């Protein structure tokens, strides 16, 4: 078991242990959102399918419109119309125009479009007040070309990517099986919301933060409830977790006599590392329990969320082969001071704001790992290396929470 390692070494240890899920399934487009694409997808079509109009107006022979102006308008005979989905069947002859609408193929004979706002309709004809603009035609394949791969295996299917798959002609998508991620909370004092809170008790919030964090990363959360600080009950709990790809535990990994998750995994599992040089969340451990990877998160609510973001999220990404970065840093100007930890990297909670001067970040106030409110009021983690605090005006690295780049 390695101890007191850096965040980078912890990440490397995790990523080297995790075997990506090989199984995939096929789901309809409407269920593909927030899944991971299991195969490369080549477009089945051109988009646009034909040279078409980008505006509402008149399809014309561009050379006939060059002299058109408000003082010397050009008159053409309107011989038909081309709404989107109903292409004009004929050919535009000299002296003629066809009323055309956005998305309709440009009829044969025409090579340009005059916008409707630059025309005046006059019975069977139209006056053009401006020359046609060739840029108002979109060309076949400007967006998508038949046979070209636009979405790769590992792509996180966000709204735009699902839309792109639809535009390429796919009704169903091959996606990686969603990993089942067990969430087990521990602690005699931990009580489910809805139950009366005994003196000294605390409601289980970690399980429910983790449900959201697991789903955001692409996993299926399996809430396993909570077990008390009893080795026997914990053992039974671990034995009965069912078919999982990953187990997240909360609490019980510190130095105390009742930190039984660590003690059980020490004797009956294989701990890869315990304790990482970071704050909050230093006591985190990563282990193997009978073939099941276990990320043991510290019980303090902020520690649990921060460590999941830094280590659990990349673990899940590896498991599902998700190719976007699990998180990223931006530079911001500190609006308040942020204190350092002398021996560990710290992740302070801050409010990241966009201002005319660029990003700024302000402390949420109390940085205690028990103050869950700091994760609600804050939207970002300020990263400070051991011994390196920041004063107002300093440039700092910030990891935004809730969106990725
Ligand atoms: P532990 O890591 O077990 O020593 O717990 C550290 C702190 O986190 C204690 O104050 C616990 O009461 C609190 N805690 C542990 N588990 C949870 C949980 N599931 N939800 C909210 N707080 C918790
Ligand atoms: Mg505990």
Coordinates of C-alpha atoms and ligand atoms in Angstrom, one line a residue:
X1 CA 0.0 0.0 0.0
X2 CA 1.4 3.4 -1.0
X3 CA 0.8 6.3 1.4
X4 CA 0.9 10.0 1.2
X5 CA 1.1 10.2 -2.5
X6 CA 0.4 13.2 -4.8
X7 CA -2.9 13.7 -6.6
X8 CA -1.1 12.9 -9.9
X9 CA 0.2 9.6 -8.6
X10 CA -3.2 8.7 -7.2
X11 CA -4.8 9.3 -10.5
X12 CA -2.1 7.3 -12.3
X13 CA -2.6 4.4 -9.9
X14 CA -6.4 4.5 -10.5
X15 CA -6.2 4.7 -14.2
X16 CA -3.7 1.9 -14.4
X17 CA -6.0 -0.4 -12.5
X18 CA -9.3 0.3 -14.2
X19 CA -10.3 -2.0 -17.1
X20 CA -12.7 -0.2 -19.6
X21 CA -16.1 -1.8 -20.1
X22 CA -16.2 -3.7 -23.4
X23 CA -19.9 -4.3 -23.6
X24 CA -22.2 -2.0 -25.6
X25 CA -25.8 -1.8 -26.4
X26 CA -28.0 0.0 -29.0
X27 CA -30.4 2.7 -27.9
X28 CA -32.8 5.0 -29.8
X29 CA -31.6 8.6 -30.2
X30 CA -34.0 9.8 -27.6
X31 CA -32.2 7.7 -25.0
X32 CA -28.7 8.4 -26.1
X33 CA -28.2 11.7 -24.2
X34 CA -25.3 11.4 -21.7
X35 CA -24.1 8.0 -22.9
X36 CA -20.7 7.2 -24.5
X37 CA -20.6 6.3 -28.2
X38 CA -19.2 2.8 -28.7
X39 CA -18.2 3.0 -32.4
X40 CA -17.1 5.6 -34.9
X41 CA -20.0 7.0 -36.9
X42 CA -19.7 8.0 -40.6
X43 CA -22.3 10.3 -42.1
X44 CA -24.9 8.5 -44.2
X45 CA -25.8 11.7 -46.1
X46 CA -24.6 15.0 -47.4
X47 CA -25.8 18.0 -45.5
X48 CA -27.0 20.1 -47.1
X49 CA -28.2 17.5 -49.5
X50 CA -28.1 20.0 -52.4
X51 CA -26.9 23.5 -53.0
X52 CA -29.8 25.3 -51.2
X53 CA -30.9 28.8 -50.2
X54 CA -29.7 30.2 -46.8
X55 CA -32.4 32.9 -46.9
X56 CA -36.0 33.6 -48.1
X57 CA -35.9 35.5 -51.4
X58 CA -35.7 35.0 -55.2
X59 CA -33.5 32.4 -57.0
X60 CA -32.0 34.2 -60.0
X61 CA -29.3 34.2 -62.6
X62 CA -26.8 36.3 -60.6
X63 CA -25.3 38.0 -63.7
X64 CA -28.7 39.6 -64.4
X65 CA -28.8 41.4 -61.0
X66 CA -25.4 43.1 -61.0
X67 CA -26.8 46.6 -61.9
X68 CA -29.7 46.4 -59.5
X69 CA -30.0 49.2 -57.0
X70 CA -32.8 51.2 -55.3
X71 CA -32.6 53.9 -58.1
X72 CA -32.2 51.4 -61.0
X73 CA -34.2 48.3 -59.9
X74 CA -34.1 45.2 -62.1
X75 CA -37.5 43.5 -62.9
X76 CA -37.7 39.7 -63.3
X77 CA -40.8 37.5 -64.0
X78 CA -41.7 35.2 -61.1
X79 CA -42.3 31.7 -62.7
X80 CA -42.9 29.6 -59.6
X81 CA -41.9 28.9 -56.1
X82 CA -39.5 26.6 -54.2
X83 CA -40.5 26.1 -50.6
X84 CA -38.3 23.8 -48.4
X85 CA -39.1 20.2 -49.1
X86 CA -40.8 21.0 -52.5
X87 CA -38.0 21.7 -55.1
X88 CA -38.9 23.8 -58.2
X89 CA -39.2 21.2 -61.0
X90 CA -38.3 23.5 -63.9
X91 CA -35.3 25.6 -65.0
X92 CA -34.9 29.4 -64.4
X93 CA -34.6 31.1 -67.9
X94 CA -33.1 34.5 -68.6
X95 CA -35.4 37.2 -67.3
X96 CA -37.0 34.9 -64.7
X97 CA -36.9 34.3 -61.0
X98 CA -38.3 31.7 -58.6
X99 CA -39.5 32.6 -55.1
X100 CA -37.3 30.5 -52.8
X101 CA -37.4 29.8 -49.1
X102 CA -34.6 28.8 -46.6
X103 CA -33.5 25.2 -47.1
X104 CA -35.0 24.7 -50.6
X105 CA -32.6 23.5 -53.3
X106 CA -31.6 26.3 -55.8
X107 CA -33.4 25.5 -59.0
X108 CA -31.6 24.6 -62.2
X109 CA -30.5 27.7 -64.2
X110 CA -30.2 29.9 -61.0
X111 CA -26.9 30.5 -59.3
X112 CA -27.7 33.2 -56.7
X113 CA -30.4 34.4 -54.4
X114 CA -31.7 38.0 -53.7
X115 CA -33.0 38.3 -50.1
X116 CA -36.8 39.1 -49.9
X117 CA -36.0 42.3 -48.0
X118 CA -34.1 43.6 -51.0
X119 CA -37.1 43.2 -53.3
X120 CA -40.6 44.6 -54.1
X121 CA -43.2 42.2 -55.4
X122 CA -45.2 43.6 -58.3
X123 CA -48.0 41.3 -59.7
X124 CA -46.4 38.5 -61.7
X125 CA -42.9 40.1 -61.4
X126 CA -40.5 41.2 -58.8
X127 CA -38.3 44.3 -58.5
X128 CA -34.7 43.7 -57.3
X129 CA -33.2 46.5 -55.3
X130 CA -29.8 44.9 -54.8
X131 CA -27.5 42.5 -56.7
X132 CA -27.7 38.8 -55.7
X133 CA -25.2 37.5 -53.1
X134 CA -23.6 34.2 -53.9
X135 CA -22.9 33.7 -50.2
X136 CA -26.6 33.2 -49.6
X137 CA -26.3 29.8 -51.1
X138 CA -25.1 26.9 -48.9
X139 CA -23.3 24.2 -50.8
X140 CA -23.9 20.5 -50.8
X141 CA -21.8 18.9 -48.0
X142 CA -20.8 22.3 -46.4
X143 CA -21.7 20.7 -43.0
X144 CA -21.5 16.9 -43.6
X145 CA -20.0 14.8 -46.3
X146 CA -21.2 11.2 -47.1
X147 CA -18.9 8.6 -45.6
X148 CA -16.9 11.0 -43.4
X149 CA -16.5 10.2 -39.7
X150 CA -17.7 13.1 -37.5
X151 CA -18.3 11.3 -34.2
X152 CA -15.7 9.0 -32.7
X153 CA -15.9 6.1 -30.3
X154 CA -15.6 7.5 -26.8
X155 CA -17.6 10.7 -27.6
X156 CA -19.7 11.9 -24.8
X157 CA -23.2 12.2 -26.3
X158 CA -24.2 15.7 -25.2
X159 CA -27.1 17.5 -26.9
X160 CA -25.1 18.7 -29.9
X161 CA -23.5 15.2 -30.6
X162 CA -26.9 13.4 -30.4
X163 CA -28.3 16.0 -32.8
X164 CA -25.3 15.4 -35.1
X165 CA -25.9 11.7 -35.1
X166 CA -29.5 12.3 -36.0
X167 CA -28.4 14.7 -38.8
X168 CA -26.1 11.9 -40.1
X169 CA -29.1 9.6 -40.4
X170 CA -28.8 7.3 -37.4
X171 CA -32.1 6.3 -35.6
X172 CA -30.2 4.2 -33.0
X173 CA -26.8 4.5 -31.5
X174 CA -24.3 2.0 -30.2
X175 CA -23.4 3.1 -26.7
X176 CA -21.1 1.7 -24.0
X177 CA -22.9 -0.2 -21.2
X178 CA -23.5 2.1 -18.3
X179 CA -21.4 1.1 -15.3
X180 CA -23.2 0.2 -12.1
X181 CA -21.7 2.2 -9.3
X182 CA -22.6 1.2 -5.8
X183 CA -22.7 4.0 -3.2
X184 CA -22.4 2.8 0.4
X185 CA -22.3 5.3 3.3
X186 CA -20.9 4.3 6.7
X187 CA -21.2 5.8 10.2
X188 CA -23.2 5.1 13.4
X189 CA -24.2 8.8 13.4
X190 CA -25.4 8.8 9.8
X191 CA -29.2 8.8 9.4
X192 CA -31.4 8.7 6.3
X193 CA -33.4 11.9 5.7
X194 CA -37.0 11.4 6.8
X195 CA -35.9 9.5 10.0
X196 CA -35.8 11.5 13.3
X197 CA -32.3 12.8 14.0
X198 CA -31.0 11.5 17.3
X199 CA -28.7 13.8 19.3
X200 CA -25.3 13.9 17.6
X201 CA -26.7 12.4 14.4
X202 CA -26.2 13.7 10.9
X203 CA -28.4 13.2 7.8
X204 CA -26.8 11.2 5.0
X205 CA -26.0 13.8 2.3
X206 CA -23.0 12.1 0.8
X207 CA -24.9 9.3 -0.9
X208 CA -27.1 11.8 -2.7
X209 CA -24.3 14.1 -3.8
X210 CA -22.7 11.0 -5.2
X211 CA -25.8 9.9 -7.1
X212 CA -25.7 13.2 -9.1
X213 CA -21.9 13.1 -9.5
X214 CA -22.0 9.5 -10.8
X215 CA -24.8 10.3 -13.2
X216 CA -23.0 13.4 -14.5
X217 CA -20.0 11.3 -15.2
X218 CA -21.9 8.7 -17.1
X219 CA -22.6 6.0 -14.5
X220 CA -25.7 4.4 -13.1
X221 CA -25.9 5.1 -9.4
X222 CA -26.9 2.2 -7.1
X223 CA -27.7 3.5 -3.7
X224 CA -26.8 0.8 -1.1
X225 CA -27.9 2.8 1.9
X226 CA -25.7 3.0 5.0
X227 CA -24.0 0.6 7.4
X228 CA -23.1 1.3 11.0
X229 CA -19.5 1.3 12.3
X230 CA -19.5 -2.5 12.8
X231 CA -17.0 -4.7 11.1
X232 CA -19.5 -7.5 10.9
X233 CA -22.2 -5.4 9.3
X234 CA -19.8 -3.7 7.0
X235 CA -18.5 -7.2 5.9
X236 CA -22.0 -8.3 5.2
X237 CA -22.8 -5.1 3.4
X238 CA -19.8 -5.5 1.1
X239 CA -20.6 -9.1 0.4
X240 CA -24.2 -8.2 -0.6
X241 CA -23.4 -5.3 -3.0
X242 CA -24.4 -7.4 -6.1
X243 CA -23.1 -7.0 -9.6
X244 CA -21.1 -3.7 -9.7
X245 CA -18.4 -2.1 -11.7
X246 CA -17.2 0.2 -9.0
X247 CA -18.0 0.7 -5.3
X248 CA -17.9 4.2 -3.7
X249 CA -17.8 4.2 0.1
X250 CA -18.3 7.3 2.2
X251 CA -16.6 7.6 5.6
X252 CA -14.5 5.3 7.7
X253 CA -11.2 5.8 6.0
X254 CA -9.4 8.0 8.5
X255 CA -7.1 7.2 11.4
X256 CA -9.7 6.6 14.0
X257 CA -10.6 3.4 15.8
X258 CA -14.0 3.3 14.0
X259 CA -12.6 3.8 10.5
X260 CA -13.5 0.3 9.6
X261 CA -13.7 0.6 5.8
X262 CA -9.9 1.0 5.7
X263 CA -9.4 -1.8 8.3
X264 CA -11.6 -4.2 6.4
X265 CA -10.0 -3.5 3.1
X266 CA -6.6 -3.8 4.6
X267 CA -7.3 -7.3 5.9
X268 CA -9.6 -8.7 3.2
X269 CA -8.9 -6.6 0.1
X270 CA -5.9 -5.0 -1.5
X271 CA -5.3 -1.3 -0.8
X272 CA -3.4 0.3 -3.7
X273 CA -3.1 3.6 -1.9
X274 CA -4.3 5.4 1.2
X275 CA -3.9 9.1 1.9
X276 CA -3.3 11.6 -0.8
X277 CA -1.5 14.9 -0.3
X278 CA -4.6 17.1 -0.8
X279 CA -7.1 19.0 1.3
X280 CA -10.0 18.5 1.7
X281 CA -10.2 14.7 1.4
X282 CA -6.7 13.5 2.4
X283 CA -7.7 10.2 3.8
X284 CA -9.1 8.8 0.5
X285 CA -8.2 5.2 -0.4
X286 CA -8.3 3.1 -3.5
X287 CA -8.6 -0.6 -3.2
X288 CA -9.6 -3.9 -4.8
X289 CA -12.1 -6.0 -3.0
X290 CA -12.5 -9.4 -4.6
X291 CA -12.0 -8.0 -8.0
X292 CA -14.3 -4.9 -7.4
X293 CA -12.5 -1.5 -7.5
X294 CA -13.4 0.5 -4.4
X295 CA -12.9 4.2 -4.0
X296 CA -13.1 5.0 -0.3
X297 CA -14.2 8.6 0.1
X298 CA -13.8 10.5 3.4
X299 CA -17.0 11.2 5.2
X300 CA -16.9 15.0 5.3
X301 CA -19.4 16.2 2.7
X302 CA -17.0 18.6 1.0
X303 CA -14.2 16.0 1.0
X304 CA -16.4 13.4 -0.5
X305 CA -17.6 15.7 -3.4
X306 CA -14.1 17.2 -4.1
X307 CA -12.3 13.9 -4.1
X308 CA -15.0 12.3 -6.3
X309 CA -14.5 15.2 -8.7
X310 CA -10.7 14.9 -8.8
X311 CA -10.3 11.1 -8.7
X312 CA -13.7 9.3 -9.0
X313 CA -14.8 11.2 -12.1
X314 CA -11.6 10.4 -14.1
X315 CA -12.0 6.8 -12.9
X316 CA -15.5 6.6 -14.4
X317 CA -14.4 8.2 -17.6
X318 CA -11.7 5.5 -18.0
X319 CA -14.3 2.8 -17.2
X320 CA -16.6 4.0 -20.0
X321 CA -13.9 5.1 -22.4
X322 CA -15.2 8.7 -22.3
X323 CA -12.7 10.8 -24.3
X324 CA -13.4 14.4 -23.1
X325 CA -11.3 15.6 -20.1
X326 CA -13.0 14.9 -16.8
X327 CA -12.1 18.5 -15.7
X328 CA -10.0 21.4 -16.7
X329 CA -8.5 24.5 -15.2
X330 CA -8.9 28.1 -16.1
X331 CA -6.9 31.2 -14.9
X332 CA -8.7 33.8 -12.8
X333 CA -7.8 36.8 -10.7
X334 CA -8.3 36.2 -7.0
X335 CA -10.9 38.8 -5.7
X336 CA -10.2 37.7 -2.1
X337 CA -7.2 36.0 -0.4
X338 CA -7.0 32.2 -0.3
X339 CA -5.0 30.5 2.4
X340 CA -2.4 27.8 1.7
X341 CA -1.8 24.5 3.5
X342 CA 1.9 24.2 4.4
X343 CA 2.3 20.6 3.2
X344 CA -0.5 19.7 0.9
X345 CA -2.2 21.0 -2.3
X346 CA -5.5 22.6 -1.3
X347 CA -8.7 23.0 -3.3
X348 CA -10.6 26.0 -1.9
X349 CA -14.2 26.7 -2.8
X350 CA -14.8 29.8 -4.7
X351 CA -17.3 31.7 -6.8
X352 CA -16.0 32.1 -10.3
X353 CA -17.5 35.0 -12.2
X354 CA -17.1 36.4 -15.7
X355 CA -16.4 40.1 -15.7
X356 CA -15.4 42.6 -18.4
X357 CA -11.8 42.1 -17.0
X358 CA -12.0 38.3 -17.4
X359 CA -12.6 35.6 -14.8
X360 CA -12.4 36.5 -11.1
X361 CA -12.8 34.2 -8.1
X362 CA -14.0 35.0 -4.7
X363 CA -13.8 32.8 -1.6
X364 CA -17.1 31.2 -0.3
X365 CA -16.0 32.0 3.2
X366 CA -15.6 29.1 5.6
X367 CA -13.4 26.4 4.0
X368 CA -14.2 23.7 6.6
X369 CA -14.7 20.4 4.9
X370 CA -17.9 20.0 6.9
X371 CA -19.6 23.1 5.4
X372 CA -21.6 21.6 2.5
X373 CA -23.0 25.0 1.8
X374 CA -19.6 26.0 0.4
X375 CA -20.3 23.6 -2.5
X376 CA -23.7 25.2 -3.1
X377 CA -22.5 28.8 -2.9
X378 CA -19.3 28.1 -4.8
X379 CA -19.0 26.9 -8.3
X380 CA -15.3 26.3 -8.6
X381 CA -12.2 25.0 -6.8
X382 CA -9.2 27.2 -6.5
X383 CA -6.0 25.1 -6.7
X384 CA -3.2 26.2 -4.4
X385 CA 0.1 24.2 -4.2
X386 CA 1.6 23.4 -0.7
X387 CA 2.7 26.6 1.0
X388 CA 1.5 28.9 -1.8
X389 CA -1.4 31.0 -0.7
X390 CA -2.9 33.8 -2.9
X391 CA -3.7 37.4 -2.1
X392 CA -6.3 39.5 -3.8
X393 CA -5.1 40.4 -7.3
X394 CA -3.0 37.2 -7.8
X395 CA -3.7 35.0 -10.8
X396 CA -4.8 31.5 -9.7
X397 CA -5.8 28.3 -11.3
X398 CA -9.5 27.4 -10.9
X399 CA -11.4 24.2 -11.7
X400 CA -14.9 25.1 -12.6
X401 CA -17.5 22.7 -11.2
X402 CA -20.6 21.9 -13.2
X403 CA -19.2 22.4 -16.7
X404 CA -16.3 21.0 -18.5
X405 CA -14.2 22.2 -21.4
Ligands
LIG1 P1 -15.5 9.9 8.8 O1 -14.8 10.1 7.5 O2 -16.3 8.7 8.8 O3 -14.6 10.1 9.9 O4 -16.6 11.1 8.8 C1 -16.2 12.4 8.9 C2 -17.3 13.4 9.1 O5 -18.2 13.3 8.0 C3 -18.2 13.2 10.3 O6 -18.5 14.4 10.9 C4 -19.4 12.5 9.8 O7 -20.5 12.7 10.6 C5 -19.5 13.1 8.4 N1 -20.2 12.1 7.5 C6 -19.9 10.9 7.3 N2 -20.7 10.3 6.5 C7 -21.6 11.2 6.1 C8 -22.7 11.1 5.1 N3 -23.0 10.0 4.5 N4 -23.4 12.3 4.9 C9 -23.0 13.4 5.6 N5 -22.0 13.5 6.5 C10 -21.3 12.4 6.7
LIG2 MG1 -17.3 7.6 10.3

